[in-house]
mmCIF file with all atom_site columns, C-alpha atoms in Angstrom:
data_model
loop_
_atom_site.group_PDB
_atom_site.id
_atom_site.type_symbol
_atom_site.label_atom_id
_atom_site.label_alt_id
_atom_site.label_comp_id
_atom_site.label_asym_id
_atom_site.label_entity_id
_atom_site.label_seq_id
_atom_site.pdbx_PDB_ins_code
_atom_site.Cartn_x
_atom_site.Cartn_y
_atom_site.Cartn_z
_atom_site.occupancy
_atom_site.B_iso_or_equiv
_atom_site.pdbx_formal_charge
_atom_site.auth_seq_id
_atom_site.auth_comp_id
_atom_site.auth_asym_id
_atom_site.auth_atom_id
_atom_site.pdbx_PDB_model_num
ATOM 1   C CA . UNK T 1 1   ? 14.219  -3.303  8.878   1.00 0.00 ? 1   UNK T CA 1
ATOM 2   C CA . UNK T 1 2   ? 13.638  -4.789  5.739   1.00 0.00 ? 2   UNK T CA 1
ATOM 3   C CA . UNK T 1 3   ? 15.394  -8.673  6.612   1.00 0.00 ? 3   UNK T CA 1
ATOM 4   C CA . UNK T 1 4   ? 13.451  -8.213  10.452  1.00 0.00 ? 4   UNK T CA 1
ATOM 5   C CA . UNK T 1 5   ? 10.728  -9.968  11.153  1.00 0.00 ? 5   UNK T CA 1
ATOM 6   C CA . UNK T 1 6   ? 8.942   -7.697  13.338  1.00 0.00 ? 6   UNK T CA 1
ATOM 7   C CA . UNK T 1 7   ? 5.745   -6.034  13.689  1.00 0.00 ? 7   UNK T CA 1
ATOM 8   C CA . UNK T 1 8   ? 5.535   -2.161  14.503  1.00 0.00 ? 8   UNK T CA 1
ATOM 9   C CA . UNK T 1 9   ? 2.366   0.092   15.045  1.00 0.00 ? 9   UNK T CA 1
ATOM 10  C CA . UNK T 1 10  ? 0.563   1.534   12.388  1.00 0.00 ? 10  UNK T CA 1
ATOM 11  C CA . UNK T 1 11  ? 0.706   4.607   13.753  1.00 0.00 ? 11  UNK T CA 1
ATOM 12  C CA . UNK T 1 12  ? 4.763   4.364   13.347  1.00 0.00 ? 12  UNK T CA 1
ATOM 13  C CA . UNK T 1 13  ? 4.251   3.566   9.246   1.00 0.00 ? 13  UNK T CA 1
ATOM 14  C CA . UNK T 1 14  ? 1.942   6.106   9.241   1.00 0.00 ? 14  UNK T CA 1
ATOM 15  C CA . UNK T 1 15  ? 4.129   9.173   10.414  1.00 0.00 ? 15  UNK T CA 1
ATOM 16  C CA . UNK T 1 16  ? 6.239   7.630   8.047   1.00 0.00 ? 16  UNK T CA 1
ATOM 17  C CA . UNK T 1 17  ? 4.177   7.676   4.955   1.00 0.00 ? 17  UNK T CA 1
ATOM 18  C CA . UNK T 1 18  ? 2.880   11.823  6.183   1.00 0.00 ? 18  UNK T CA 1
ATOM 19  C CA . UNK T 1 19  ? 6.473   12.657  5.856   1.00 0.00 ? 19  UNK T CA 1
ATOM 20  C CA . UNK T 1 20  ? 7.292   10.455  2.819   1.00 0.00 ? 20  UNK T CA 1
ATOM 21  C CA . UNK T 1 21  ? 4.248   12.123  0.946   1.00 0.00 ? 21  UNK T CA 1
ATOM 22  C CA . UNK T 1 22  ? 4.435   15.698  2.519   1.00 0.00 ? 22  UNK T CA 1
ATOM 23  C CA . UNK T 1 23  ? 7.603   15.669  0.189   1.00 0.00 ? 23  UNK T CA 1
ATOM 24  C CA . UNK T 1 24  ? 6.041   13.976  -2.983  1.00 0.00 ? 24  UNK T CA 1
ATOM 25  C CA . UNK T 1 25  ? 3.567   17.328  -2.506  1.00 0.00 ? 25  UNK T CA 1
ATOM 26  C CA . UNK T 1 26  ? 6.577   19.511  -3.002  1.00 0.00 ? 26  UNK T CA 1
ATOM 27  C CA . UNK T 1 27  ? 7.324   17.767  -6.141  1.00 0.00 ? 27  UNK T CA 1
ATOM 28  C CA . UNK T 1 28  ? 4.031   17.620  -7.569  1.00 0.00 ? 28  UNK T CA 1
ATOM 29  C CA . UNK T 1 29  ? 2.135   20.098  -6.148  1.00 0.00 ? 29  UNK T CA 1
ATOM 30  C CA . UNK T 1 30  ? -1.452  20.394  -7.536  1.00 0.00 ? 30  UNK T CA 1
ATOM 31  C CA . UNK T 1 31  ? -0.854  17.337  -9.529  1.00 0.00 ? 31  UNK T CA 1
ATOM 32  C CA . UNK T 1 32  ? -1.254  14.969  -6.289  1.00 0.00 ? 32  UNK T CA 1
ATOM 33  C CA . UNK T 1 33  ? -4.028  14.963  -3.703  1.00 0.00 ? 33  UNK T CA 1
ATOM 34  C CA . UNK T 1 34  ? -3.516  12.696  -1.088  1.00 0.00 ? 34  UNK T CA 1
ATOM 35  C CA . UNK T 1 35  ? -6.551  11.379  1.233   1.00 0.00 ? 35  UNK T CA 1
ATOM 36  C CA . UNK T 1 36  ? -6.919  9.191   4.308   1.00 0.00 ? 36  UNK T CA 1
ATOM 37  C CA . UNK T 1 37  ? -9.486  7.391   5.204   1.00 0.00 ? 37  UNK T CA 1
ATOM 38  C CA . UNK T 1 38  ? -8.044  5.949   8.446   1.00 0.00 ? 38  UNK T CA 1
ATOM 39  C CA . UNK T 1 39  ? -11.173 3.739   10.437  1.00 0.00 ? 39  UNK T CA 1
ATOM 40  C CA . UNK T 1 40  ? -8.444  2.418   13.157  1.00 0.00 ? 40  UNK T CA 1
ATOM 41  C CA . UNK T 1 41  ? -4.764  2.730   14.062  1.00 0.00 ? 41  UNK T CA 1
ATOM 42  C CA . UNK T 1 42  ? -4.432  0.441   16.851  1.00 0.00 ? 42  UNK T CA 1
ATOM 43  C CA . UNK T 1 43  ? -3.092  -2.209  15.249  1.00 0.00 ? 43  UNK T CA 1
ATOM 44  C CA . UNK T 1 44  ? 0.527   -4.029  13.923  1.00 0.00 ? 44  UNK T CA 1
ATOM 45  C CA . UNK T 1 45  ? 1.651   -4.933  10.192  1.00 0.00 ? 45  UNK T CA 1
ATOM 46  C CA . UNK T 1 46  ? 5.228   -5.438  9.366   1.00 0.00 ? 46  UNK T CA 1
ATOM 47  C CA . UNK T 1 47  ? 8.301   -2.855  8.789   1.00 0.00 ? 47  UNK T CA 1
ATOM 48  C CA . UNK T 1 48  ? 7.901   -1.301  5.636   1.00 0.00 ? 48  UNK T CA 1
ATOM 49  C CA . UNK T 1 49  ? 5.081   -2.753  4.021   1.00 0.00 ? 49  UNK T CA 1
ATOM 50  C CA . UNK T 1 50  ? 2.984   0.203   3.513   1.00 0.00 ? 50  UNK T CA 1
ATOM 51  C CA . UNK T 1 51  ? 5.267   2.480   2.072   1.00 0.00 ? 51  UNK T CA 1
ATOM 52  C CA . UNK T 1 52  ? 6.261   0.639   -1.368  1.00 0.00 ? 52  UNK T CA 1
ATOM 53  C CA . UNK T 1 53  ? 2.172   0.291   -1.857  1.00 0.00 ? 53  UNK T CA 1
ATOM 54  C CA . UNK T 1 54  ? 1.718   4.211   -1.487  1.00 0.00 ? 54  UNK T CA 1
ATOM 55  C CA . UNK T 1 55  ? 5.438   4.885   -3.746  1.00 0.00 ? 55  UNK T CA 1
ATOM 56  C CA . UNK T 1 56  ? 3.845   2.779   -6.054  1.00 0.00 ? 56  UNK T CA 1
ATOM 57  C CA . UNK T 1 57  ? 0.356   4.420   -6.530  1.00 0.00 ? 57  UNK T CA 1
ATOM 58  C CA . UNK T 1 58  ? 2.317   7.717   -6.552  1.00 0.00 ? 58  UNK T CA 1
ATOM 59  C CA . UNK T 1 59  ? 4.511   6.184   -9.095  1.00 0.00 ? 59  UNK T CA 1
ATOM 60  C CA . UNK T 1 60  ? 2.288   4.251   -11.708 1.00 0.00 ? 60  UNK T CA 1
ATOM 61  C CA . UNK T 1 61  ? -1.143  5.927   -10.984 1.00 0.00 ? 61  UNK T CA 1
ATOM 62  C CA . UNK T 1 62  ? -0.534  9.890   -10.183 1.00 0.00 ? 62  UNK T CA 1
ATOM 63  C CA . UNK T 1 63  ? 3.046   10.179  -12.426 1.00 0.00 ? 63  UNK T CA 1
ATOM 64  C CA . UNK T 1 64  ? 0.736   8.571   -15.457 1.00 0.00 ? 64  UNK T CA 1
ATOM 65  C CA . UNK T 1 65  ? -2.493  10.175  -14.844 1.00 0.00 ? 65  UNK T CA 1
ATOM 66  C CA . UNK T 1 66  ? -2.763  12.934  -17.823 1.00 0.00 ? 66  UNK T CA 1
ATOM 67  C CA . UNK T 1 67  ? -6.476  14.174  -17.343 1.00 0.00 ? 67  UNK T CA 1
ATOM 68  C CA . UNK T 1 68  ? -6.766  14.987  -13.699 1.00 0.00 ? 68  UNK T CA 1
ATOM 69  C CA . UNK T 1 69  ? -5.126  14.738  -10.596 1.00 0.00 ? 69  UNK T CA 1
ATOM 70  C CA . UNK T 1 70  ? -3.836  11.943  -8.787  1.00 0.00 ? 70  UNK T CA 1
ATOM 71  C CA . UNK T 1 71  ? -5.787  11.088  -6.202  1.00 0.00 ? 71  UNK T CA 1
ATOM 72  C CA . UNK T 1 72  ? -3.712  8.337   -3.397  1.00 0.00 ? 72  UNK T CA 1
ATOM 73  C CA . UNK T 1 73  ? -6.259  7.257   -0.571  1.00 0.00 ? 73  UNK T CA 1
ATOM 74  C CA . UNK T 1 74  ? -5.080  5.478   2.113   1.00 0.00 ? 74  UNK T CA 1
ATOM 75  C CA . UNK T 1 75  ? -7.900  3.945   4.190   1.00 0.00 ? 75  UNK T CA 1
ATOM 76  C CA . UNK T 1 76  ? -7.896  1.073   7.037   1.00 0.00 ? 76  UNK T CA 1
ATOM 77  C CA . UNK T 1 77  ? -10.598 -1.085  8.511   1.00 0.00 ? 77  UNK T CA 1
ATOM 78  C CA . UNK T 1 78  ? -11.018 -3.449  11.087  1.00 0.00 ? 78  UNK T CA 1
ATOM 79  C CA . UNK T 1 79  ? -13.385 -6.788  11.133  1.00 0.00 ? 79  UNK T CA 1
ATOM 80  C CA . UNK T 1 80  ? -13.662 -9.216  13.906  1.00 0.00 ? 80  UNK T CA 1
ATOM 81  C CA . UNK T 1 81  ? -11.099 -11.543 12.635  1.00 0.00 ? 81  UNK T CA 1
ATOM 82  C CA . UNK T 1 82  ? -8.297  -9.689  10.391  1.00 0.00 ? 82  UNK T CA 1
ATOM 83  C CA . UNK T 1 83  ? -7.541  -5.491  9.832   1.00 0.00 ? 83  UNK T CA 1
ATOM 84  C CA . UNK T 1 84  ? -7.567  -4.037  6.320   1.00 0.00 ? 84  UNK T CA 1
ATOM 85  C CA . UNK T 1 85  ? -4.943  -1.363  4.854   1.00 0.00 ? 85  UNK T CA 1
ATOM 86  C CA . UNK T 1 86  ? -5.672  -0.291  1.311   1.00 0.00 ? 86  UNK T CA 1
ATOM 87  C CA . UNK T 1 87  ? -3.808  1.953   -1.002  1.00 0.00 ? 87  UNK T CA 1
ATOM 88  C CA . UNK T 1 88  ? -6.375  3.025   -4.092  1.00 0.00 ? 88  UNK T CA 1
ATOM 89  C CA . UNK T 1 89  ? -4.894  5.795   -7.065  1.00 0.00 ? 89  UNK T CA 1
ATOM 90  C CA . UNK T 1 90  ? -7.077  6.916   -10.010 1.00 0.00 ? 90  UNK T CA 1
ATOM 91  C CA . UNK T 1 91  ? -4.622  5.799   -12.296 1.00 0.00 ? 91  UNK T CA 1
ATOM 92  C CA . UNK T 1 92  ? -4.543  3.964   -15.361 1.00 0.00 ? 92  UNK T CA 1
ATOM 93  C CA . UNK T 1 93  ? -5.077  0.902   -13.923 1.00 0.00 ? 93  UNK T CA 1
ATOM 94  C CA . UNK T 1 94  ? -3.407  -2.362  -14.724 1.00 0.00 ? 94  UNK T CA 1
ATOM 95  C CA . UNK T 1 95  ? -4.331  -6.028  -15.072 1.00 0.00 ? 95  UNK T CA 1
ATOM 96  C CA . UNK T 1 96  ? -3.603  -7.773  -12.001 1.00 0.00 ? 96  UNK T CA 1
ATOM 97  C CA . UNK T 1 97  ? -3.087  -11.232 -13.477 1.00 0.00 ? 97  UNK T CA 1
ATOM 98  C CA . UNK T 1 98  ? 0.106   -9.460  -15.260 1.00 0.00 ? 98  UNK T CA 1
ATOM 99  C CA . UNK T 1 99  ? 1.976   -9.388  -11.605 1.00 0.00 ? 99  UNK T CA 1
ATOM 100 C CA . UNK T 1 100 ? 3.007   -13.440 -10.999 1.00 0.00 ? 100 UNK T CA 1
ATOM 101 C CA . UNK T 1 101 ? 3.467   -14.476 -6.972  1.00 0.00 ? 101 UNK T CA 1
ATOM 102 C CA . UNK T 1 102 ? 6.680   -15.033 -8.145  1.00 0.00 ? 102 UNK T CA 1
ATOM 103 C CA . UNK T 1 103 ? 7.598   -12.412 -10.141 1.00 0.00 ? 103 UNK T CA 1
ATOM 104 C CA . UNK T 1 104 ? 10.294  -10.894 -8.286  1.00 0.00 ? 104 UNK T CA 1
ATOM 105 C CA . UNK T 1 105 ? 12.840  -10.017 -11.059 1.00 0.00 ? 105 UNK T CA 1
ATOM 106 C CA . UNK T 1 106 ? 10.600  -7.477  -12.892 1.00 0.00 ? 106 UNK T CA 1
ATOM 107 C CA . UNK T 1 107 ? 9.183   -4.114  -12.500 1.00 0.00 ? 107 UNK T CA 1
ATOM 108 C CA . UNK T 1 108 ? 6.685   -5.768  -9.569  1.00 0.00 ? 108 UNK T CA 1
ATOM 109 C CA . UNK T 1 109 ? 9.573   -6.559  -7.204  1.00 0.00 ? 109 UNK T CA 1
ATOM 110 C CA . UNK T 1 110 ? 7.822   -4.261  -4.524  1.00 0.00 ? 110 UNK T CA 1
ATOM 111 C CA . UNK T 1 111 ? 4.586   -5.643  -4.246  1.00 0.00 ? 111 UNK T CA 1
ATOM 112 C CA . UNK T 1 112 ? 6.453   -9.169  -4.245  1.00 0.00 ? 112 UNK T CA 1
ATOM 113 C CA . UNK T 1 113 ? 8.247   -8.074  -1.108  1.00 0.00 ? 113 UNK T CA 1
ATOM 114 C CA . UNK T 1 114 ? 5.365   -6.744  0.235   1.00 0.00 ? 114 UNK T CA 1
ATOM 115 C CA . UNK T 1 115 ? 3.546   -10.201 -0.306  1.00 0.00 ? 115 UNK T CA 1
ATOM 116 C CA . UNK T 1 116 ? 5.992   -12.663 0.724   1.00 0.00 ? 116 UNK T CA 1
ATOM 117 C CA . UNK T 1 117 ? 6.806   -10.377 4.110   1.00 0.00 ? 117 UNK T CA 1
ATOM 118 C CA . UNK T 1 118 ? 3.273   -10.379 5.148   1.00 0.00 ? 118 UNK T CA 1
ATOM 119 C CA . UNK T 1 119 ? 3.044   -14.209 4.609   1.00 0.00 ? 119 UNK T CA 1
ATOM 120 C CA . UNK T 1 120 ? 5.755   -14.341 6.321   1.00 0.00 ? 120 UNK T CA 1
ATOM 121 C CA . UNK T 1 121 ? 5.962   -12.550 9.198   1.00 0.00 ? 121 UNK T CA 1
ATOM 122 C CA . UNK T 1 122 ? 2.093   -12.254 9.923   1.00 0.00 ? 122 UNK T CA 1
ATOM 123 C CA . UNK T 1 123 ? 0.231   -14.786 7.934   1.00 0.00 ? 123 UNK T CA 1
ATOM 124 C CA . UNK T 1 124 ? -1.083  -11.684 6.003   1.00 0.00 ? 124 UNK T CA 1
ATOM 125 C CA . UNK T 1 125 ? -2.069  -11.146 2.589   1.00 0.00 ? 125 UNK T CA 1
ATOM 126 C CA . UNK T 1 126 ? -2.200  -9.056  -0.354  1.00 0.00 ? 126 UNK T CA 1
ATOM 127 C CA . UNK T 1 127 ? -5.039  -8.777  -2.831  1.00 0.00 ? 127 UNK T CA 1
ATOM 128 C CA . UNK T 1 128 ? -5.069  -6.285  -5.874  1.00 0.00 ? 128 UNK T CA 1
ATOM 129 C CA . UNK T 1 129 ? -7.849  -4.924  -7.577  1.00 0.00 ? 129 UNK T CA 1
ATOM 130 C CA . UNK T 1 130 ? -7.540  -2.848  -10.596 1.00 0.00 ? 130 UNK T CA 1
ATOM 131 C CA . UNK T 1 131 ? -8.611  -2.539  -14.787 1.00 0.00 ? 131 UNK T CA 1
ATOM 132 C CA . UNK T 1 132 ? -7.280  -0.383  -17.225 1.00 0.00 ? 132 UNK T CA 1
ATOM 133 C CA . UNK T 1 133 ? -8.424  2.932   -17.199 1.00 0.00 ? 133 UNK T CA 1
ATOM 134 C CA . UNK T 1 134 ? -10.052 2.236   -13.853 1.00 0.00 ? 134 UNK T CA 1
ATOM 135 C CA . UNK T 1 135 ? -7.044  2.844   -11.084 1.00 0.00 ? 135 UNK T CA 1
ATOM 136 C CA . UNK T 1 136 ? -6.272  0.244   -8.595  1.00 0.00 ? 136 UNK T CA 1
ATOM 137 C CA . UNK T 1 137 ? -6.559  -0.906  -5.041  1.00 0.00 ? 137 UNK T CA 1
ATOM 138 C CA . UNK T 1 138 ? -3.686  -3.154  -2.893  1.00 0.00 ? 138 UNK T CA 1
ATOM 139 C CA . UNK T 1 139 ? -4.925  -4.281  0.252   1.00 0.00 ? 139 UNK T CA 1
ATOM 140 C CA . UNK T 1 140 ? -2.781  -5.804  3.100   1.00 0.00 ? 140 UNK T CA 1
ATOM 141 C CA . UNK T 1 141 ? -5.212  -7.938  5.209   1.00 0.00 ? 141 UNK T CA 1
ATOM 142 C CA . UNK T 1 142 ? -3.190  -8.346  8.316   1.00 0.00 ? 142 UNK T CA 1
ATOM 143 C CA . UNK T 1 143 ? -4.972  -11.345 11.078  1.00 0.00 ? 143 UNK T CA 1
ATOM 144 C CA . UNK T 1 144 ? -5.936  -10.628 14.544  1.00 0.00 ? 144 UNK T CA 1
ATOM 145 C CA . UNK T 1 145 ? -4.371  -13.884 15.900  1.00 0.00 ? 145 UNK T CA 1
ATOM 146 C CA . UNK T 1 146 ? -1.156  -12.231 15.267  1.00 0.00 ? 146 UNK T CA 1
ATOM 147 C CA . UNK T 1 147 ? -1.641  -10.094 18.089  1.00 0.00 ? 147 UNK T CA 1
#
């Protein structure tokens, strides 16, 4: 799935993300509270772009938060020209100028993927919001041309 250059329905990442984070809950328990926010589901985005977004708020926003729980909210939108499908944790936030496009050999190799597959297969993009202490967001914006 990963080398394909395919698009497959939301809904088809999604049931795979429930299950994916149904057994995250089992590990952490109380620790990790996991909300959607889900606007549409009629749409496309590649194979396996969503779940290395939510494995990575799990990873470096619930497994470092200290004071509270981890909060993961997955939330899509739709606009007239392009769909939206953001990943936010309550984290410790990062700087966002520390991940380089090209910085595939580091600790950031899963957003790169991400990136460079929805260039690729969609024309997508990826845009990152976050500060320290603040959490982050990772949007895909996916284009309505491509379907």
């Amino acid at each position: 799935a990963l080398t394909g250059e395919q698009l497959v329905p939301f809904t088809e990442e999604l049931e795979h993300i429930i299950s994916f984070l149904e057994l995250l809950q089992l590990r952490f328990g109380s620790e990790l509270d996991v909300r959607f926010d889900i606007a549409v589901k009629s749409f496309y985005l590649p194979t396996l772009t969503l779940q290395p977004l939510v494995e990575n708020a799990v990873t470096y926003g619930v497994r470092k938060q200290r004071e509270h729980v981890g909060v993961v909210t997955i939330q899509t939108r739709e606009y007239p020209d392009h769909y939206e499908v953001s990943v936010s944790d309550n984290g410790p936030g990062f700087d966002p100028e520390s991940i380089s496009e090209y910085d595939s050999e580091r600790s950031h190799v899963g957003i790169f993927n991400v990136r460079e597959r929805l260039k690729g297969v969609c024309g997508g993009e990826l845009k990152i919001v976050s500060a320290i202490g603040k959490g982050a967001t990772v949007t895909m914006i996916l284009p309505r041309e491509t379907y």
